[in-house]
């Protein structure tokens, strides 16, 4: 079954994404017993939004299978629930239907929406009726350290160890705790920016709880100048800092004027990014 969300659109300006309109919250509540997945970065943004209002975890479908790690084509979840709800843009519905046919996942409903290419993206605060609570999560229990081969990081650098952190980056209870622990730095910035798949749910949830504007950033796309005074970038794992520097170069942002909050930061990134903070372990 497919259902069109006519009240919501994703605006895209050369790799910068934001949400426009309002989802009918009542129709998308009570999704506790399903796995919420997104296909494509636009589908993942909407899936993350729906997961946030349901206080649930979220995941995404990769365009191609991952070469290493416990997650392959579907990431963010170690184990899918029996029922899956998928979110995707209108032009990806056929691809999603073919994917479902070739896998053994049970998907009862596909929500789809329009993506609009925009010349201007005006950021507006997000609203969320939520009172954060502590879940006492240990971030270390969500990290998986992989060794035994040479890994190519997202920056292109090679490493003999790899921290698998995307499940942590898509777990509501853990991110909620990290946001409460870092409330001061979140409130001191104007815009929450999610960097790639690892930072989108983290940044979106922070924007909803703090009622600030949200911007999803695809660093693999051609980006335009980003004129924002104070932006807090969210990431799951910052190894070398080169992705953040690339983003600053593409968007003509001063590395000294941005802040970064990451679930895990390797020592080299502390040396290259002045205002970066690793989330504390509860």
Coordinates of N, CA and C in Angstrom, one line a residue, residues 123-246:
X123 N 15.2 29.0 6.5 CA 15.2 28.0 7.6 C 14.2 28.5 8.7
X124 N 13.3 27.6 9.1 CA 12.3 28.0 10.1 C 12.4 27.0 11.3
X125 N 12.1 27.5 12.5 CA 12.2 26.6 13.7 C 11.2 25.4 13.6
X126 N 11.7 24.3 14.0 CA 10.8 23.1 14.1 C 10.1 23.1 15.4
X127 N 8.9 22.5 15.5 CA 8.1 22.4 16.7 C 7.9 21.0 17.1
X128 N 8.0 20.7 18.4 CA 8.0 19.4 18.9 C 7.5 19.4 20.3
X129 N 6.4 18.7 20.6 CA 5.8 18.6 21.9 C 6.5 17.5 22.7
X130 N 7.6 17.8 23.2 CA 8.4 16.7 23.9 C 9.1 17.2 25.1
X131 N 9.0 16.4 26.2 CA 9.7 16.7 27.4 C 10.8 15.7 27.5
X132 N 12.0 16.0 27.3 CA 13.1 15.0 27.3 C 13.3 14.4 28.6
X133 N 13.6 13.1 28.6 CA 13.8 12.4 29.9 C 15.1 11.6 29.7
X134 N 15.7 11.2 30.8 CA 16.9 10.4 30.8 C 16.6 9.0 30.7
X135 N 17.3 8.3 29.8 CA 17.2 6.8 29.7 C 18.4 6.1 30.2
X136 N 19.5 6.9 30.6 CA 20.7 6.3 31.1 C 21.3 5.3 30.2
X137 N 21.6 5.8 28.9 CA 22.2 4.9 27.9 C 23.7 5.0 28.0
X138 N 24.4 3.9 27.8 CA 25.9 3.8 27.7 C 26.2 3.8 26.2
X139 N 26.9 4.9 25.7 CA 27.2 5.0 24.3 C 28.1 3.9 23.9
X140 N 29.0 3.4 24.8 CA 29.9 2.4 24.4 C 29.3 1.1 24.0
X141 N 28.1 0.8 24.5 CA 27.4 -0.4 24.2 C 26.8 -0.4 22.8
X142 N 26.8 0.7 22.2 CA 26.3 0.9 20.8 C 27.4 0.9 19.8
X143 N 28.6 1.0 20.2 CA 29.8 1.1 19.3 C 30.3 -0.3 19.0
X144 N 30.6 -0.6 17.8 CA 31.3 -1.9 17.4 C 32.6 -1.5 16.8
X145 N 33.7 -2.1 17.3 CA 35.0 -1.8 16.8 C 35.4 -3.0 15.9
X146 N 35.6 -2.7 14.6 CA 36.0 -3.7 13.6 C 37.5 -3.6 13.3
X147 N 38.1 -4.7 13.3 CA 39.6 -4.8 13.0 C 39.8 -6.0 12.0
X148 N 41.1 -6.2 11.7 CA 41.4 -7.3 10.8 C 41.6 -7.0 9.4
X149 N 41.4 -5.8 8.9 CA 41.5 -5.5 7.5 C 41.8 -4.0 7.4
X150 N 42.0 -3.5 6.2 CA 42.2 -2.1 5.9 C 40.9 -1.5 5.5
X151 N 40.4 -0.4 6.3 CA 39.1 0.2 6.0 C 39.3 1.5 5.4
X152 N 38.5 1.9 4.4 CA 38.5 3.2 3.8 C 37.4 4.0 4.4
X153 N 37.8 5.1 5.1 CA 36.8 6.0 5.8 C 36.1 6.9 4.8
X154 N 35.1 7.5 5.2 CA 34.3 8.4 4.3 C 35.1 9.5 3.8
X155 N 36.2 9.9 4.5 CA 37.1 11.0 4.0 C 38.0 10.5 2.9
X156 N 38.1 9.2 2.7 CA 39.0 8.6 1.8 C 40.3 8.1 2.4
X157 N 40.5 8.5 3.7 CA 41.7 8.0 4.4 C 41.6 6.5 4.8
X158 N 42.7 5.8 4.9 CA 42.7 4.4 5.3 C 43.0 4.2 6.8
X159 N 42.4 3.2 7.3 CA 42.6 2.9 8.8 C 42.5 1.4 9.0
X160 N 43.3 1.0 10.0 CA 43.2 -0.5 10.4 C 42.2 -0.8 11.4
X161 N 41.4 0.2 11.8 CA 40.3 0.0 12.7 C 39.1 0.8 12.2
X162 N 37.9 0.4 12.6 CA 36.7 1.1 12.1 C 35.6 1.0 13.2
X163 N 35.1 2.2 13.6 CA 34.1 2.2 14.6 C 32.7 2.3 13.9
X164 N 31.9 1.2 14.1 CA 30.6 1.2 13.5 C 29.6 1.9 14.5
X165 N 29.2 3.1 14.1 CA 28.4 4.0 15.0 C 27.0 4.3 14.5
X166 N 26.7 3.8 13.3 CA 25.4 4.3 12.8 C 24.2 3.8 13.5
X167 N 24.3 2.6 14.2 CA 23.2 2.2 15.1 C 23.0 3.2 16.2
X168 N 24.1 3.6 16.8 CA 24.0 4.6 17.9 C 23.4 5.9 17.4
X169 N 23.8 6.3 16.1 CA 23.3 7.5 15.6 C 21.8 7.5 15.2
X170 N 21.2 6.3 15.3 CA 19.8 6.2 14.9 C 18.9 5.7 16.0
X171 N 19.5 5.7 17.3 CA 18.8 5.2 18.5 C 18.3 6.4 19.3
X172 N 17.0 6.5 19.4 CA 16.3 7.6 20.0 C 16.8 7.8 21.5
X173 N 16.8 6.8 22.3 CA 17.1 6.9 23.7 C 18.5 7.5 23.9
X174 N 19.4 7.0 23.1 CA 20.8 7.4 23.3 C 21.0 8.9 22.9
X175 N 20.4 9.2 21.7 CA 20.5 10.6 21.2 C 19.8 11.6 22.2
X176 N 18.7 11.2 22.7 CA 18.0 12.0 23.6 C 18.9 12.3 24.8
X177 N 19.6 11.3 25.4 CA 20.5 11.6 26.5 C 21.6 12.5 26.1
X178 N 22.2 12.3 24.9 CA 23.3 13.1 24.5 C 22.9 14.6 24.3
X179 N 21.6 14.8 23.8 CA 21.1 16.1 23.7 C 21.0 16.8 25.0
X180 N 20.4 16.1 26.0 CA 20.3 16.7 27.3 C 21.6 17.0 28.0
X181 N 22.6 16.1 27.7 CA 24.0 16.3 28.3 C 24.6 17.5 27.7
X182 N 24.3 17.9 26.4 CA 24.9 19.0 25.7 C 24.0 20.1 25.4
X183 N 23.0 20.4 26.3 CA 22.0 21.4 26.1 C 22.6 22.8 25.9
X184 N 23.7 23.1 26.7 CA 24.3 24.4 26.6 C 24.8 24.8 25.2
X185 N 25.5 23.9 24.6 CA 26.1 24.2 23.3 C 25.0 24.2 22.2
X186 N 23.9 23.4 22.4 CA 22.8 23.4 21.5 C 22.1 24.7 21.5
X187 N 21.8 25.2 22.7 CA 21.0 26.4 22.8 C 21.8 27.6 22.4
X188 N 23.1 27.5 22.4 CA 24.0 28.7 22.0 C 24.1 28.8 20.5
X189 N 23.6 27.9 19.7 CA 23.7 28.0 18.3 C 22.3 28.2 17.7
X190 N 22.3 28.8 16.5 CA 21.1 29.2 15.8 C 20.5 28.0 15.0
X191 N 21.3 27.2 14.3 CA 20.8 26.2 13.4 C 21.5 24.9 13.7
X192 N 20.7 23.8 13.7 CA 21.2 22.5 13.9 C 21.5 21.8 12.5
X193 N 22.7 21.4 12.2 CA 23.0 20.8 10.9 C 23.4 19.4 11.0
X194 N 22.7 18.5 10.3 CA 23.0 17.1 10.3 C 23.9 16.7 9.1
X195 N 25.1 16.2 9.4 CA 26.1 16.0 8.3 C 25.9 14.5 7.9
X196 N 25.4 14.3 6.7 CA 25.3 13.0 6.1 C 24.4 12.1 6.9
X197 N 24.3 10.8 6.6 CA 23.5 9.9 7.3 C 23.8 9.7 8.8
X198 N 25.1 9.9 9.1 CA 25.4 9.8 10.5 C 25.0 10.9 11.4
X199 N 24.7 12.1 10.9 CA 24.3 13.2 11.7 C 22.9 13.7 11.6
X200 N 22.1 13.1 10.6 CA 20.8 13.7 10.3 C 19.8 13.5 11.5
X201 N 19.7 12.3 12.0 CA 18.7 12.0 13.1 C 19.2 12.8 14.4
X202 N 20.5 12.8 14.6 CA 21.0 13.5 15.8 C 20.6 15.0 15.7
X203 N 21.0 15.6 14.6 CA 20.7 17.0 14.4 C 19.2 17.4 14.4
X204 N 18.4 16.5 13.7 CA 17.0 16.8 13.6 C 16.3 16.7 15.0
X205 N 16.7 15.7 15.8 CA 16.1 15.6 17.1 C 16.5 16.7 18.0
X206 N 17.8 17.2 17.9 CA 18.2 18.4 18.6 C 17.4 19.6 18.2
X207 N 17.2 19.7 16.9 CA 16.4 20.9 16.4 C 15.0 20.8 16.9
X208 N 14.4 19.7 16.9 CA 13.0 19.5 17.4 C 12.9 19.9 18.9
X209 N 13.8 19.3 19.7 CA 13.7 19.5 21.1 C 14.0 21.0 21.5
X210 N 15.0 21.6 20.8 CA 15.3 23.0 21.1 C 14.5 24.0 20.3
X211 N 13.6 23.5 19.4 CA 12.8 24.3 18.6 C 13.6 25.3 17.7
X212 N 14.6 24.8 17.1 CA 15.5 25.6 16.2 C 15.4 25.0 14.8
X213 N 15.8 25.8 13.8 CA 15.8 25.3 12.4 C 16.8 24.2 12.2
X214 N 16.5 23.3 11.2 CA 17.3 22.2 10.9 C 17.7 22.2 9.5
X215 N 18.9 21.8 9.2 CA 19.5 21.7 7.9 C 20.2 20.3 7.7
X216 N 19.8 19.5 6.7 CA 20.5 18.3 6.4 C 21.5 18.6 5.3
X217 N 22.7 18.1 5.5 CA 23.8 18.4 4.5 C 24.4 17.1 3.9
X218 N 24.3 17.1 2.6 CA 24.9 15.9 1.9 C 26.2 16.4 1.3
X219 N 27.3 16.0 2.0 CA 28.6 16.5 1.6 C 29.1 15.9 0.3
X220 N 28.4 14.9 -0.2 CA 28.8 14.3 -1.5 C 28.2 15.0 -2.7
X221 N 27.3 16.0 -2.4 CA 26.7 16.8 -3.5 C 27.4 18.1 -3.6
X222 N 27.2 18.8 -4.7 CA 27.7 20.1 -4.9 C 27.0 21.1 -4.1
X223 N 27.6 21.8 -3.1 CA 27.0 22.7 -2.2 C 27.1 24.1 -2.6
X224 N 26.1 24.9 -2.2 CA 26.2 26.4 -2.4 C 26.7 27.0 -1.1
X225 N 27.0 28.3 -1.2 CA 27.4 29.0 0.0 C 26.4 29.0 1.1
X226 N 26.8 28.7 2.3 CA 25.9 28.6 3.5 C 26.1 29.8 4.4
X227 N 25.2 30.8 4.3 CA 25.4 32.0 5.1 C 24.6 31.9 6.4
X228 N 25.2 31.3 7.4 CA 24.6 31.1 8.7 C 25.7 31.5 9.8
X229 N 25.3 32.4 10.7 CA 26.2 32.9 11.7 C 26.7 31.8 12.6
X230 N 25.7 31.1 13.2 CA 26.1 30.1 14.2 C 25.4 28.8 14.0
X231 N 26.1 27.8 13.4 CA 25.6 26.5 13.1 C 26.3 25.4 13.9
X232 N 25.6 24.5 14.5 CA 26.1 23.4 15.2 C 26.0 22.1 14.3
X233 N 27.1 21.5 13.9 CA 27.1 20.4 13.0 C 27.1 19.1 13.9
X234 N 26.3 18.1 13.5 CA 26.2 16.8 14.2 C 26.7 15.7 13.3
X235 N 27.5 14.8 13.9 CA 28.1 13.7 13.2 C 28.1 12.5 14.1
X236 N 28.2 11.3 13.5 CA 28.3 10.1 14.3 C 29.7 9.8 14.7
X237 N 30.6 9.9 13.7 CA 32.0 9.5 14.0 C 32.9 10.5 13.2
X238 N 33.8 11.2 13.9 CA 34.7 12.2 13.2 C 36.1 11.6 13.4
X239 N 36.7 11.1 12.3 CA 38.0 10.4 12.4 C 39.1 11.4 12.2
X240 N 39.1 12.0 11.0 CA 40.2 12.9 10.6 C 39.8 14.4 10.6
X241 N 38.5 14.6 10.5 CA 38.0 16.0 10.4 C 38.0 16.5 9.0
X242 N 38.4 15.7 8.0 CA 38.5 16.2 6.6 C 37.1 16.4 6.0
X243 N 36.1 15.7 6.4 CA 34.7 15.9 5.9 C 34.2 17.3 6.4
X244 N 34.4 17.6 7.6 CA 34.0 18.9 8.2 C 34.8 20.0 7.4
X245 N 36.1 19.8 7.2 CA 36.8 20.9 6.5 C 36.3 21.0 5.0
X246 N 36.0 19.9 4.4 CA 35.5 19.9 3.0 C 34.2 20.7 3.0

